Amino acid sequence: MRTWRGGLGLVMAGALALGALALPAGAATDVHPAGGGQFSGGPEGWEVTSAECNVPVLCTASGGYDGGDGRPAGSLAANTNVSLNLLSLFKSTVVLQSPDFVASSSGPASVHLERRFTQGSLVDLSPQLDYRVQLIDRTSGKRSTVISETLADSAGWSGEDGAATLKSGRTYALAITAVTSSNVAGAGLLSGSTSARFDNVALTVADDGTNGGGKGAGEGAGGPTIAARVAALAPATLAGPAQMKGKRLFVKARCPAKIGRACRVSVLGLLKKRKPATANRTVKVAKGKTKRLVLRVKPRAKGKVVTRKRLLFKVRVRAGKAQATAFKRLRLIRR
């Protein structure tokens, strides 16, 4: 694996794997940054802007391009290396940043990546990865988090999606901040490394080929496609606060009118990602309407749920053939 501190040039990587975003036939797409984020021939202009650990000398952080690992082969890496003499908790941070790009159209967009985290030889220290993907607006200076996740261990590759909004003519960049930290202090007997990998990282803007004017939100009327609207509006389908009464949680699911058709909304309460607190519930919601869902709290999770001020929810939205998944925290009140 090669490590780098600056860009290694732009490598065109062929067609982008669009992950969970299903685009209607004939829809045009703009993919940013140029290259498609497959990293099959190089880092495509991505660079490490920061790599540091809170325990100097005994812990080092590094980032690089790994041509042998990915889906397909080729990915970005964020690594942490620990020496034998480490006797404390560690926390390393690696920031990976894309080259700048200019949005050619305004409207909702979908951000997709695939990631994998291995605890490696430091499994006894219970390391975990907290990462976030941010969209940087160079014009305004604002940053918006589009994907955020915590992983304890992930042997295989899996994808995550988030929603963003672009304004035509503005300059943007994507940044991945990977924070690897231990939950158990070192005993001076362990050494080794952990590794986070990121692949197929790209922002996709879809439209019907005209992008603007016409009837506004409708398919073929100059507005974004249903797939792009669902991806952008998925977090808005869940409204708070959530109410807890006994073994039940009450939440509101809605179908934003801008999606343009009825929605099928699935909601799951979580203690943390991939640790359900409730049963899953699916409901059909008419365009522009709201329905109240009742989620059954799992007996083993009730004791933890009642102590929370906010609870994480996973919401999956389907409209026609388009679908998207989002995570959202809601304030939790008890009756």
mmCIF file of C-alpha atoms in Angstrom:
data_model
loop_
_atom_site.group_PDB
_atom_site.id
_atom_site.type_symbol
_atom_site.label_atom_id
_atom_site.label_comp_id
_atom_site.label_asym_id
_atom_site.label_seq_id
_atom_site.Cartn_x
_atom_site.Cartn_y
_atom_site.Cartn_z
ATOM 1 C CA MET A 1 0.000 0.000 0.000
ATOM 2 C CA ARG A 2 1.194 3.475 -0.864
ATOM 3 C CA THR A 3 0.702 6.367 1.501
ATOM 4 C CA TRP A 4 0.521 9.958 0.381
ATOM 5 C CA ARG A 5 0.231 13.476 1.744
ATOM 6 C CA GLY A 6 -0.793 15.178 -1.476
ATOM 7 C CA GLY A 7 -2.807 14.375 -4.580
ATOM 8 C CA LEU A 8 -1.446 11.813 -7.009
ATOM 9 C CA GLY A 9 -3.285 13.119 -10.054
ATOM 10 C CA LEU A 10 -6.685 12.468 -11.524
ATOM 11 C CA VAL A 11 -7.384 8.955 -12.782
ATOM 12 C CA MET A 12 -10.527 8.281 -14.772
ATOM 13 C CA ALA A 13 -12.138 5.159 -13.378
ATOM 14 C CA GLY A 14 -14.906 4.269 -15.827
ATOM 15 C CA ALA A 15 -18.548 3.853 -14.928
ATOM 16 C CA LEU A 16 -19.730 4.532 -11.378
ATOM 17 C CA ALA A 17 -21.437 1.866 -9.306
ATOM 18 C CA LEU A 18 -24.502 3.805 -8.183
ATOM 19 C CA GLY A 19 -25.202 1.681 -5.113
ATOM 20 C CA ALA A 20 -28.705 2.028 -3.781
ATOM 21 C CA LEU A 21 -29.779 4.904 -6.054
ATOM 22 C CA ALA A 22 -31.987 3.464 -8.791
ATOM 23 C CA LEU A 23 -32.340 5.899 -11.668
ATOM 24 C CA PRO A 24 -35.196 5.884 -14.142
ATOM 25 C CA ALA A 25 -34.403 4.961 -17.734
ATOM 26 C CA GLY A 26 -33.188 7.924 -19.712
ATOM 27 C CA ALA A 27 -32.274 10.033 -16.672
ATOM 28 C CA ALA A 28 -29.075 12.033 -16.979
ATOM 29 C CA THR A 29 -26.583 12.058 -14.133
ATOM 30 C CA ASP A 30 -23.714 14.260 -13.023
ATOM 31 C CA VAL A 31 -21.135 12.450 -10.881
ATOM 32 C CA HIS A 32 -18.703 14.345 -8.658
ATOM 33 C CA PRO A 33 -15.759 14.404 -8.235
ATOM 34 C CA ALA A 34 -14.719 13.437 -11.748
ATOM 35 C CA GLY A 35 -13.495 9.855 -11.905
ATOM 36 C CA GLY A 36 -16.465 8.244 -10.207
ATOM 37 C CA GLY A 37 -14.847 7.286 -6.885
ATOM 38 C CA GLN A 38 -14.047 3.675 -7.780
ATOM 39 C CA PHE A 39 -10.289 4.187 -7.201
ATOM 40 C CA SER A 40 -9.510 1.286 -9.527
ATOM 41 C CA GLY A 41 -6.391 2.994 -10.890
ATOM 42 C CA GLY A 42 -5.428 5.507 -8.212
ATOM 43 C CA PRO A 43 -6.735 7.988 -5.621
ATOM 44 C CA GLU A 44 -8.448 10.185 -8.259
ATOM 45 C CA GLY A 45 -7.117 13.376 -6.729
ATOM 46 C CA TRP A 46 -8.160 12.594 -3.150
ATOM 47 C CA GLU A 47 -5.563 13.495 -0.542
ATOM 48 C CA VAL A 48 -4.868 13.194 3.163
ATOM 49 C CA THR A 49 -5.200 16.630 4.744
ATOM 50 C CA SER A 50 -4.633 15.487 8.338
ATOM 51 C CA ALA A 51 -3.384 12.353 10.126
ATOM 52 C CA GLU A 52 -2.663 12.395 13.858
ATOM 53 C CA CYS A 53 -2.956 10.370 17.064
ATOM 54 C CA ASN A 54 -3.375 11.628 20.622
ATOM 55 C CA VAL A 55 -0.466 9.482 21.896
ATOM 56 C CA PRO A 56 2.670 10.678 20.067
ATOM 57 C CA VAL A 57 5.335 8.132 19.087
ATOM 58 C CA LEU A 58 3.429 5.155 20.539
ATOM 59 C CA CYS A 59 0.497 5.643 18.174
ATOM 60 C CA THR A 60 0.619 6.799 14.558
ATOM 61 C CA ALA A 61 -2.113 7.555 12.045
ATOM 62 C CA SER A 62 -1.741 7.440 8.276
ATOM 63 C CA GLY A 63 -3.833 7.498 5.140
ATOM 64 C CA GLY A 64 -3.167 6.134 1.703
ATOM 65 C CA TYR A 65 -4.274 4.496 -1.481
ATOM 66 C CA ASP A 66 -4.599 0.705 -1.448
ATOM 67 C CA GLY A 67 -4.759 -0.770 -4.927
ATOM 68 C CA GLY A 68 -5.396 -4.314 -3.692
ATOM 69 C CA ASP A 69 -8.419 -3.829 -1.442
ATOM 70 C CA GLY A 70 -11.846 -2.570 -2.453
ATOM 71 C CA ARG A 71 -15.029 -3.413 -4.281
ATOM 72 C CA PRO A 72 -13.667 -3.658 -6.946
ATOM 73 C CA ALA A 73 -9.944 -3.491 -6.038
ATOM 74 C CA GLY A 74 -8.750 0.008 -5.135
ATOM 75 C CA SER A 75 -9.786 2.086 -2.123
ATOM 76 C CA LEU A 76 -8.791 4.827 0.309
ATOM 77 C CA ALA A 77 -7.324 3.798 3.663
ATOM 78 C CA ALA A 78 -7.223 5.283 7.168
ATOM 79 C CA ASN A 79 -4.813 3.324 9.362
ATOM 80 C CA THR A 80 -3.819 3.349 13.032
ATOM 81 C CA ASN A 81 -0.623 1.699 14.282
ATOM 82 C CA VAL A 82 0.081 1.089 17.978
ATOM 83 C CA SER A 83 3.388 0.070 19.640
ATOM 84 C CA LEU A 84 3.999 -2.394 22.486
ATOM 85 C CA ASN A 85 4.494 0.288 25.130
ATOM 86 C CA LEU A 86 1.095 1.974 24.835
ATOM 87 C CA LEU A 87 -0.562 1.985 28.289
ATOM 88 C CA SER A 88 -3.485 4.305 27.642
ATOM 89 C CA LEU A 89 -6.509 4.777 25.401
ATOM 90 C CA PHE A 90 -5.760 6.000 21.905
ATOM 91 C CA LYS A 91 -7.622 8.135 19.406
ATOM 92 C CA SER A 92 -6.409 8.681 15.870
ATOM 93 C CA THR A 93 -7.920 10.934 13.233
ATOM 94 C CA VAL A 94 -7.407 10.776 9.475
ATOM 95 C CA VAL A 95 -9.062 13.243 7.101
ATOM 96 C CA LEU A 96 -9.411 12.311 3.420
ATOM 97 C CA GLN A 97 -10.515 15.049 1.038
ATOM 98 C CA SER A 98 -11.607 15.046 -2.588
ATOM 99 C CA PRO A 99 -10.549 17.503 -5.285
ATOM 100 C CA ASP A 100 -12.843 20.495 -5.731
ATOM 101 C CA PHE A 101 -15.708 20.303 -8.220
ATOM 102 C CA VAL A 102 -18.260 22.766 -9.555
ATOM 103 C CA ALA A 103 -21.961 21.874 -9.467
ATOM 104 C CA SER A 104 -23.458 22.053 -12.942
ATOM 105 C CA SER A 105 -27.042 22.017 -11.650
ATOM 106 C CA SER A 106 -29.053 22.859 -8.536
ATOM 107 C CA GLY A 107 -31.149 20.516 -6.445
ATOM 108 C CA PRO A 108 -31.017 17.322 -4.384
ATOM 109 C CA ALA A 109 -28.137 14.877 -4.710
ATOM 110 C CA SER A 110 -27.200 11.462 -3.335
ATOM 111 C CA VAL A 111 -23.859 10.673 -1.670
ATOM 112 C CA HIS A 112 -22.796 7.025 -1.687
ATOM 113 C CA LEU A 113 -19.825 5.142 -0.297
ATOM 114 C CA GLU A 114 -18.857 1.639 0.694
ATOM 115 C CA ARG A 115 -16.778 1.033 3.801
ATOM 116 C CA ARG A 116 -15.054 -1.697 5.769
ATOM 117 C CA PHE A 117 -13.386 -1.580 9.209
ATOM 118 C CA THR A 118 -11.206 -4.277 10.741
ATOM 119 C CA GLN A 119 -9.962 -4.261 14.335
ATOM 120 C CA GLY A 120 -6.948 -6.244 13.195
ATOM 121 C CA SER A 121 -4.487 -7.375 15.864
ATOM 122 C CA LEU A 122 -5.860 -4.788 18.329
ATOM 123 C CA VAL A 123 -9.151 -6.599 18.917
ATOM 124 C CA ASP A 124 -8.412 -6.869 22.679
ATOM 125 C CA LEU A 125 -8.457 -3.061 22.897
ATOM 126 C CA SER A 126 -11.986 -2.973 21.382
ATOM 127 C CA PRO A 127 -11.237 -0.263 18.820
ATOM 128 C CA GLN A 128 -14.134 1.365 16.978
ATOM 129 C CA LEU A 129 -14.435 3.601 13.943
ATOM 130 C CA ASP A 130 -16.494 6.790 13.952
ATOM 131 C CA TYR A 131 -16.563 8.374 10.526
ATOM 132 C CA ARG A 132 -18.480 11.144 8.847
ATOM 133 C CA VAL A 133 -18.740 12.356 5.280
ATOM 134 C CA GLN A 134 -19.142 16.101 4.847
ATOM 135 C CA LEU A 135 -19.996 18.244 1.848
ATOM 136 C CA ILE A 136 -17.849 21.394 1.888
ATOM 137 C CA ASP A 137 -19.300 24.457 0.183
ATOM 138 C CA ARG A 138 -16.227 26.455 -0.847
ATOM 139 C CA THR A 139 -18.389 29.422 -1.822
ATOM 140 C CA SER A 140 -20.095 29.885 1.562
ATOM 141 C CA GLY A 141 -17.553 28.081 3.734
ATOM 142 C CA LYS A 142 -20.265 25.884 5.249
ATOM 143 C CA ARG A 143 -19.933 22.151 5.940
ATOM 144 C CA SER A 144 -22.868 19.737 6.072
ATOM 145 C CA THR A 145 -22.662 16.154 7.329
ATOM 146 C CA VAL A 146 -24.338 13.782 4.881
ATOM 147 C CA ILE A 147 -23.288 10.394 6.318
ATOM 148 C CA SER A 148 -22.291 9.525 9.893
ATOM 149 C CA GLU A 149 -21.731 6.050 11.333
ATOM 150 C CA THR A 150 -20.032 4.107 14.137
ATOM 151 C CA LEU A 151 -18.531 0.661 13.493
ATOM 152 C CA ALA A 152 -17.076 -1.808 15.996
ATOM 153 C CA ASP A 153 -16.010 -4.271 13.326
ATOM 154 C CA SER A 154 -17.043 -4.949 9.742
ATOM 155 C CA ALA A 155 -15.484 -7.942 8.072
ATOM 156 C CA GLY A 156 -17.125 -7.296 4.697
ATOM 157 C CA TRP A 157 -17.899 -4.315 2.529
ATOM 158 C CA SER A 158 -21.275 -2.615 2.779
ATOM 159 C CA GLY A 159 -22.734 0.633 1.485
ATOM 160 C CA GLU A 160 -24.155 3.775 3.057
ATOM 161 C CA ASP A 161 -26.089 6.620 1.438
ATOM 162 C CA GLY A 162 -26.848 10.198 2.374
ATOM 163 C CA ALA A 163 -28.646 13.199 0.932
ATOM 164 C CA ALA A 164 -27.223 16.601 -0.007
ATOM 165 C CA THR A 165 -28.319 19.738 -1.845
ATOM 166 C CA LEU A 166 -26.239 21.594 -4.440
ATOM 167 C CA LYS A 167 -26.462 25.040 -5.987
ATOM 168 C CA SER A 168 -25.429 25.468 -9.588
ATOM 169 C CA GLY A 169 -22.092 27.188 -10.150
ATOM 170 C CA ARG A 170 -20.823 26.724 -6.601
ATOM 171 C CA THR A 171 -17.567 24.946 -5.818
ATOM 172 C CA TYR A 172 -17.697 21.935 -3.480
ATOM 173 C CA ALA A 173 -15.536 19.143 -2.073
ATOM 174 C CA LEU A 174 -16.196 15.947 -0.110
ATOM 175 C CA ALA A 175 -14.294 15.131 3.080
ATOM 176 C CA ILE A 176 -14.178 11.869 5.062
ATOM 177 C CA THR A 177 -13.086 12.185 8.701
ATOM 178 C CA ALA A 178 -12.206 8.762 10.158
ATOM 179 C CA VAL A 179 -11.710 8.626 13.941
ATOM 180 C CA THR A 180 -10.424 5.324 15.365
ATOM 181 C CA SER A 181 -10.414 4.997 19.152
ATOM 182 C CA SER A 182 -9.969 2.287 21.783
ATOM 183 C CA ASN A 183 -12.382 1.425 24.577
ATOM 184 C CA VAL A 184 -9.859 -0.605 26.605
ATOM 185 C CA ALA A 185 -6.521 0.797 27.786
ATOM 186 C CA GLY A 186 -3.401 -0.932 26.496
ATOM 187 C CA ALA A 187 -1.445 -3.207 28.836
ATOM 188 C CA GLY A 188 1.869 -2.714 27.112
ATOM 189 C CA LEU A 189 1.698 -6.217 25.649
ATOM 190 C CA LEU A 190 -0.176 -5.524 22.441
ATOM 191 C CA SER A 191 0.980 -3.949 19.224
ATOM 192 C CA GLY A 192 -0.508 -3.848 15.781
ATOM 193 C CA SER A 193 -2.884 -1.878 13.604
ATOM 194 C CA THR A 194 -6.475 -1.254 12.627
ATOM 195 C CA SER A 195 -7.684 -0.264 9.195
ATOM 196 C CA ALA A 196 -10.662 1.553 7.694
ATOM 197 C CA ARG A 197 -11.294 1.410 3.951
ATOM 198 C CA PHE A 198 -13.550 3.575 1.774
ATOM 199 C CA ASP A 199 -14.550 2.836 -1.820
ATOM 200 C CA ASN A 200 -17.029 4.006 -4.487
ATOM 201 C CA VAL A 201 -17.245 7.457 -2.905
ATOM 202 C CA ALA A 202 -19.214 9.855 -5.071
ATOM 203 C CA LEU A 203 -21.977 12.428 -5.167
ATOM 204 C CA THR A 204 -24.595 11.931 -7.862
ATOM 205 C CA VAL A 205 -27.039 14.520 -9.185
ATOM 206 C CA ALA A 206 -29.838 13.114 -11.337
ATOM 207 C CA ASP A 207 -32.262 15.021 -13.540
ATOM 208 C CA ASP A 208 -34.448 14.405 -16.545
ATOM 209 C CA GLY A 209 -32.114 16.144 -18.954
ATOM 210 C CA THR A 210 -33.522 19.653 -18.739
ATOM 211 C CA ASN A 211 -32.955 20.572 -15.071
ATOM 212 C CA GLY A 212 -35.138 23.545 -14.504
ATOM 213 C CA GLY A 213 -38.402 25.165 -15.578
ATOM 214 C CA GLY A 214 -41.391 23.159 -16.649
ATOM 215 C CA LYS A 215 -43.834 21.905 -14.041
ATOM 216 C CA GLY A 216 -41.402 21.843 -11.149
ATOM 217 C CA ALA A 217 -41.288 18.567 -9.308
ATOM 218 C CA GLY A 218 -42.758 16.184 -11.848
ATOM 219 C CA GLU A 219 -40.888 13.489 -13.764
ATOM 220 C CA GLY A 220 -40.047 14.736 -17.227
ATOM 221 C CA ALA A 221 -41.064 18.278 -16.284
ATOM 222 C CA GLY A 222 -37.615 19.719 -15.682
ATOM 223 C CA GLY A 223 -37.404 18.794 -11.974
ATOM 224 C CA PRO A 224 -35.244 16.188 -10.243
ATOM 225 C CA THR A 225 -36.216 12.544 -10.685
ATOM 226 C CA ILE A 226 -38.170 10.710 -8.002
ATOM 227 C CA ALA A 227 -34.977 8.813 -7.091
ATOM 228 C CA ALA A 228 -33.135 12.062 -6.387
ATOM 229 C CA ARG A 229 -36.064 13.540 -4.464
ATOM 230 C CA VAL A 230 -36.470 10.432 -2.296
ATOM 231 C CA ALA A 231 -32.745 10.424 -1.495
ATOM 232 C CA ALA A 232 -32.814 14.090 -0.513
ATOM 233 C CA LEU A 233 -36.070 14.010 1.465
ATOM 234 C CA ALA A 234 -35.717 10.670 3.297
ATOM 235 C CA PRO A 235 -34.714 12.295 6.631
ATOM 236 C CA ALA A 236 -37.786 14.561 6.441
ATOM 237 C CA THR A 237 -40.147 11.577 6.422
ATOM 238 C CA LEU A 238 -39.650 11.130 10.171
ATOM 239 C CA ALA A 239 -41.008 13.835 12.480
ATOM 240 C CA GLY A 240 -40.410 14.219 16.198
ATOM 241 C CA PRO A 241 -40.588 14.100 19.050
ATOM 242 C CA ALA A 242 -41.016 10.386 19.724
ATOM 243 C CA GLN A 243 -43.287 9.457 22.622
ATOM 244 C CA MET A 244 -42.821 6.439 24.878
ATOM 245 C CA LYS A 245 -45.710 4.885 26.768
ATOM 246 C CA GLY A 246 -45.058 1.584 28.470
ATOM 247 C CA LYS A 247 -43.641 -0.815 25.905
ATOM 248 C CA ARG A 248 -44.609 1.305 22.924
ATOM 249 C CA LEU A 249 -43.005 4.154 20.996
ATOM 250 C CA PHE A 250 -45.138 6.569 18.967
ATOM 251 C CA VAL A 251 -43.517 8.332 15.994
ATOM 252 C CA LYS A 252 -44.858 10.283 13.037
ATOM 253 C CA ALA A 253 -44.096 9.224 9.467
ATOM 254 C CA ARG A 254 -44.859 11.585 6.641
ATOM 255 C CA CYS A 255 -44.603 11.652 2.870
ATOM 256 C CA PRO A 256 -43.346 15.077 1.700
ATOM 257 C CA ALA A 257 -45.464 16.443 -1.137
ATOM 258 C CA LYS A 258 -42.269 17.235 -3.074
ATOM 259 C CA ILE A 259 -41.676 13.510 -3.621
ATOM 260 C CA GLY A 260 -44.656 13.628 -5.952
ATOM 261 C CA ARG A 261 -46.383 10.376 -5.030
ATOM 262 C CA ALA A 262 -47.349 8.155 -2.098
ATOM 263 C CA CYS A 263 -44.571 6.698 0.078
ATOM 264 C CA ARG A 264 -44.026 3.415 1.847
ATOM 265 C CA VAL A 265 -42.134 4.260 5.047
ATOM 266 C CA SER A 266 -40.391 1.720 7.317
ATOM 267 C CA VAL A 267 -39.184 2.859 10.756
ATOM 268 C CA LEU A 268 -36.917 1.094 13.259
ATOM 269 C CA GLY A 269 -35.781 2.415 16.645
ATOM 270 C CA LEU A 270 -32.121 1.829 17.497
ATOM 271 C CA LEU A 271 -29.884 1.917 20.555
ATOM 272 C CA LYS A 272 -27.078 2.392 18.053
ATOM 273 C CA LYS A 273 -26.648 1.518 14.421
ATOM 274 C CA ARG A 274 -27.184 -2.199 13.878
ATOM 275 C CA LYS A 275 -28.571 -2.644 17.411
ATOM 276 C CA PRO A 276 -32.384 -2.507 17.235
ATOM 277 C CA ALA A 277 -34.393 -1.190 20.174
ATOM 278 C CA THR A 278 -37.806 -1.790 18.616
ATOM 279 C CA ALA A 279 -39.567 -3.955 16.107
ATOM 280 C CA ASN A 280 -39.743 -2.621 12.548
ATOM 281 C CA ARG A 281 -42.982 -1.059 11.298
ATOM 282 C CA THR A 282 -43.982 -0.215 7.722
ATOM 283 C CA VAL A 283 -46.848 2.006 6.667
ATOM 284 C CA LYS A 284 -48.125 3.505 3.423
ATOM 285 C CA VAL A 285 -48.513 7.292 3.556
ATOM 286 C CA ALA A 286 -50.335 9.369 0.963
ATOM 287 C CA LYS A 287 -48.529 12.270 -0.715
ATOM 288 C CA GLY A 288 -48.336 15.246 1.631
ATOM 289 C CA LYS A 289 -49.896 13.313 4.534
ATOM 290 C CA THR A 290 -48.710 12.097 7.965
ATOM 291 C CA LYS A 291 -49.435 8.896 9.895
ATOM 292 C CA ARG A 292 -48.596 7.865 13.435
ATOM 293 C CA LEU A 293 -46.679 4.616 13.853
ATOM 294 C CA VAL A 294 -46.579 2.477 16.977
ATOM 295 C CA LEU A 295 -43.284 0.638 17.526
ATOM 296 C CA ARG A 296 -42.995 -2.167 20.055
ATOM 297 C CA VAL A 297 -39.923 -1.778 22.288
ATOM 298 C CA LYS A 298 -37.888 -4.961 22.655
ATOM 299 C CA PRO A 299 -37.942 -6.214 26.278
ATOM 300 C CA ARG A 300 -34.143 -6.306 26.552
ATOM 301 C CA ALA A 301 -33.833 -2.749 25.256
ATOM 302 C CA LYS A 302 -36.534 -1.109 27.379
ATOM 303 C CA GLY A 303 -34.239 -0.366 30.334
ATOM 304 C CA LYS A 304 -31.828 1.525 28.082
ATOM 305 C CA VAL A 305 -34.485 3.296 26.053
ATOM 306 C CA VAL A 306 -36.190 4.827 29.097
ATOM 307 C CA THR A 307 -32.943 6.552 30.109
ATOM 308 C CA ARG A 308 -32.429 8.232 26.729
ATOM 309 C CA LYS A 309 -33.235 11.871 26.017
ATOM 310 C CA ARG A 310 -32.907 11.242 22.285
ATOM 311 C CA LEU A 311 -33.238 8.030 20.298
ATOM 312 C CA LEU A 312 -31.808 7.044 16.935
ATOM 313 C CA PHE A 313 -34.188 5.855 14.215
ATOM 314 C CA LYS A 314 -33.595 4.207 10.865
ATOM 315 C CA VAL A 315 -36.111 5.162 8.201
ATOM 316 C CA ARG A 316 -36.392 3.513 4.788
ATOM 317 C CA VAL A 317 -38.520 5.257 2.177
ATOM 318 C CA ARG A 318 -39.853 3.806 -1.068
ATOM 319 C CA ALA A 319 -41.741 5.730 -3.736
ATOM 320 C CA GLY A 320 -42.391 3.683 -6.832
ATOM 321 C CA LYS A 321 -39.107 1.973 -7.687
ATOM 322 C CA ALA A 322 -36.992 4.606 -5.920
ATOM 323 C CA GLN A 323 -35.855 4.033 -2.355
ATOM 324 C CA ALA A 324 -33.491 5.561 0.196
ATOM 325 C CA THR A 325 -32.405 5.002 3.795
ATOM 326 C CA ALA A 326 -31.621 7.638 6.410
ATOM 327 C CA PHE A 327 -30.819 7.827 10.124
ATOM 328 C CA LYS A 328 -32.303 10.495 12.373
ATOM 329 C CA ARG A 329 -32.275 11.240 16.114
ATOM 330 C CA LEU A 330 -35.534 12.344 17.699
ATOM 331 C CA ARG A 331 -36.172 13.856 21.098
ATOM 332 C CA LEU A 332 -37.761 11.233 23.350
ATOM 333 C CA ILE A 333 -40.508 12.125 25.793
ATOM 334 C CA ARG A 334 -42.281 9.781 28.226
ATOM 335 C CA ARG A 335 -45.897 9.683 29.339
#
